Amino acid sequence: MNVSPAAPPAVPTHCPYCALQCGMGLRQRPGGEALEVVERPGFPVNRGALCGKGRTAPDLLAPGTRLTRPLVRRPGRGLRPAGWDEALDRIAHVLSGSRDAHGADAVAVFGGGCLTNEKAYALGKFARVVLGTSQIDYNGRFCMSSAAAAHQRAFGLDRGLPFPLDDIPHTGCLILVGSNLAETMPPALRYLTQLRANGGKLIVVDPRRTRTAEQADLHLAPRPGTDLALALGLLHLVVAEGRLDEEFIAARTSGWPEARASVMAHWPELVERITGVPLPALREAVALFCDAPASMVLTARGPEQHSKGTDTVGAWVNLCLATGRAGRPFSGYGCLTGQGNGQGGREHGQKADQLPGYRKLDDPAARAHVAAVWSVDPDALPGPGRSAYELLDALGGDVKSLLLMGSNPVVSAPHASRITERIGALDFLAVADVVLSETARLADVVLPVTQWAEETGTTTNLEGRVILRRQAADPPPGVRSDLEVLHGLAVRLGHGDGFPTDPQQVFGELARASAGGPADYSGISYRRIAEEDGVFWPCPDAPAPDSEDGASDARAAAAPHPGTPRLFLDRFATDDGRARFVPVAHRPAAEEPDADFPVLLTTGRVLAQYQSGAQTRRVTELNAAAPGPFVQVHPLPADRLGVSEGDAVAVVSRRGRAVAPARIGTDIRPDTVFMPFHWPGEGRANTVTNPALDPVSRMPEFKVCAVRLEPLDGRARAAL
Ligand SMILES: Nc1nc2c(c(=O)[nH]1)N[C@H]1C(S)=C(S)[C@@H](COP(=O)(O)OP(=O)(O)OC[C@H]3O[C@@H](n4cnc5c(=O)[nH]c(N)nc54)[C@H](O)[C@@H]3O)O[C@H]1N2
Ligand SMILES: Nc1nc2c(c(=O)[nH]1)N[C@H]1C(S)=C(S)[C@@H](COP(=O)(O)OP(=O)(O)OC[C@H]3O[C@@H](n4cnc5c(=O)[nH]c(N)nc54)[C@H](O)[C@@H]3O)O[C@H]1N2
Ligand code: SF4
Ligand SMILES: [Mo]
């Protein structure tokens, strides 16, 4: 009898891509080297479901797809393979030379939200302790920084969702603002389906009729860049219709009188004119939101990636506060974080103004605490540095050398031709990546690093749930982990002791550094994460708080802190425990249409590609599903231009032009075109986008700029 050997057990882990961090199992294919993905139905967030990116993620591990040897540039020529010692020696030599010649801030570090908590923590420590530079920031600045800033202002704490996704089906009405969940986090669609099955209502706010908008009871399609006016208009109607929750406002908030004044200046007819959303639809939205016993607002990049993103999110938060839809079960405001570790990546110190545990770099007590964990003098820690775009924009000026880990700004930064030129003006660029990205191609040294399935580490998903990615395969020879890279450089720069390569050891130090901070991980361990399907921060190293009736019997006192799935139910994280209304007023985008540039461009994502595409463009199945860029355009402007489906069109802004085939359909506003940003070359959307920054979050205006469309023969049709 032929008995086939039992399939090896699958290693429970998580997807390498987005912030949903879907649970998956990885196991060796029978008889083969390659890994296969199997369902992990027990993990609560996705219950086994995966999108195509998750399913095909093992393709990233294939030799030929990924880097396996360090590369070093021959002076004035191409990259050649090199040994690790040569590559690391070269980086250490040049970075210390830059520092000696031009000062510590001549060396910069740029990180990414794809890095595990351990890596993000080690990178921030490396910049401050080994390099002594203030010049560190990361791509999360381009992602959810506006929502993070608004969270801090209103609630005193920034965690993307203040409740688990599991709460969504139990709310009565959800307003989803500028999130195309159906393409950007497909397994999360089930929460919307359950919500509607339970009788709850879904409102989607998006200038395009997306696959997500198709699920909605009500779709509002505002002009890009007008969500601030929209939220103020809805709140105006709330006041006018007597729907305020005065009791909640009095008991749990501050600042309403000041906020009210600005709300009353945004009367509905004005808002209708600014946004293009008809008044009856505004009224219907208010009725759905307020008639429900509980309701939520979730924002994503649509309203956030603007030069007024922080105020816009503030306006949506105000709507929740004024109606008593925050700090209560199944109600509240949340932001759908984007990258795999977009949440944890913004907590542990790779951000320009930050120390681990979401501490502030300019807070003397925070400096003292973290300096003690790092065994350094607090006065030796540099101060806050520049934000991501400002840092990239300064390359080749006072910043001479850059170490980049986990980002591909040549494709993903706004005004990318300018940033590519600044990268070219550097004395020296070192890139650690898993693939030879467009940015790595410009480097002087490229370091091939291990990736998700080849290493262990934690990420923090969009709910604030700290989870564990486990190693499921050996890395190929020649590849080292980011932690090993930082260790190797630290040793060469005289700081060998502080940079262990074992992720669990790094996590232990991170947990201590975070103790007592807003994002307190000190009660979290790899063991607990494994046993509990993740642990929600804050989770101090302390006994469980007293039970509700105030009793604290010996057993409860001995139990560890359970973590915090739901925030703000008793108090907000501000000094007085009250949520703060912020008075905000609508203002135009940094660039409004005019005679020369009469159309609005907005940008975003498609299902099968991820971010700069550095990874997903290398996966055959995904590339077949989404092979290249396109310009989504309404038939009215297309007809006026004489453009048919598939015709190449140039999208021209004050910064440059991108060319891609037209995709014509009525699922977008006639005054707006949309481009995904996943591709380099002539179809690169970011050649065109506007780097105007939000004054608080320093978020660039990816989601709106003024353009004109030209059919490819160059005929400019300003008449559009
Ligand atoms: N397939 C895929 N999934 C991803 C990613 C990916 O690259 N590909 N990236 C991950 C990351 S890092 C992130 S940040 C998330 C992003 O997730 P999302 O925010 O869902 O993605 P986007 O496509 O950038 O933008 C969402 C929607 O905003 C709309 N929009 C544009 N301008 C405006 C506006 O002014 N107002 C409003 N209300 N809406 C507007 C767009 O039409 C778009 O449908 O996705 C994550 N998941
Ligand atoms: N026009 C426009 N531009 C945008 C946006 C938009 O909506 N419109 N969205 C913005 C947003 S929200 C984001 S998040 C950014 C993202 O844009 P990028 O910062 O470019 O993000 P990725 O493409 O994910 O690049 C990550 C790089 O790190 C590598 N990598 C992955 N894992 C690891 C690791 O563990 N270690 C190391 N060393 N490298 C690793 C990948 O191979 C890849 O090359 O794009 C922004 N740009
Ligand atoms: S939704 Fe996000 S985490 Fe889940 S499988 Fe797709 S890319 Fe991975
Ligand atoms: Mo993002």
JSON list of C-alpha atoms in Angstrom, two decimals, residues 12 15 23 47 109 152 205 213 217 254 321 330 374 378 381 542 551 560 601 628:
[
{"chain": "A", "resi": 12, "resn": "PRO", "atom": "CA", "xyz": [1.12, 29.98, 11.63]},
{"chain": "A", "resi": 15, "resn": "CYS", "atom": "CA", "xyz": [0.86, 38.06, 5.22]},
{"chain": "A", "resi": 23, "resn": "GLY", "atom": "CA", "xyz": [-3.31, 35.14, 9.38]},
{"chain": "A", "resi": 47, "resn": "ARG", "atom": "CA", "xyz": [-10.79, 33.71, 9.36]},
{"chain": "A", "resi": 109, "resn": "VAL", "atom": "CA", "xyz": [18.02, 57.39, 7.59]},
{"chain": "A", "resi": 152, "resn": "GLN", "atom": "CA", "xyz": [-3.49, 63.00, 19.06]},
{"chain": "A", "resi": 205, "resn": "VAL", "atom": "CA", "xyz": [-17.64, 58.70, 0.54]},
{"chain": "A", "resi": 213, "resn": "ALA", "atom": "CA", "xyz": [-19.04, 52.07, -2.96]},
{"chain": "A", "resi": 217, "resn": "ASP", "atom": "CA", "xyz": [-26.64, 52.03, 1.04]},
{"chain": "A", "resi": 254, "resn": "SER", "atom": "CA", "xyz": [-14.16, 70.12, 25.64]},
{"chain": "A", "resi": 321, "resn": "LEU", "atom": "CA", "xyz": [-18.15, 63.73, 19.25]},
{"chain": "A", "resi": 330, "resn": "PHE", "atom": "CA", "xyz": [-19.83, 50.03, 18.84]},
{"chain": "A", "resi": 374, "resn": "TRP", "atom": "CA", "xyz": [19.90, 52.55, 25.78]},
{"chain": "A", "resi": 378, "resn": "PRO", "atom": "CA", "xyz": [19.98, 61.82, 27.44]},
{"chain": "A", "resi": 381, "resn": "LEU", "atom": "CA", "xyz": [20.17, 62.12, 21.90]},
{"chain": "A", "resi": 542, "resn": "ALA", "atom": "CA", "xyz": [1.05, 45.08, 35.37]},
{"chain": "A", "resi": 551, "resn": "ALA", "atom": "CA", "xyz": [-13.49, 44.11, 43.55]},
{"chain": "A", "resi": 560, "resn": "PRO", "atom": "CA", "xyz": [-1.57, 39.82, 33.80]},
{"chain": "A", "resi": 601, "resn": "LEU", "atom": "CA", "xyz": [-6.14, 64.21, -10.54]},
{"chain": "A", "resi": 628, "resn": "GLY", "atom": "CA", "xyz": [0.25, 48.52, -16.04]}
]
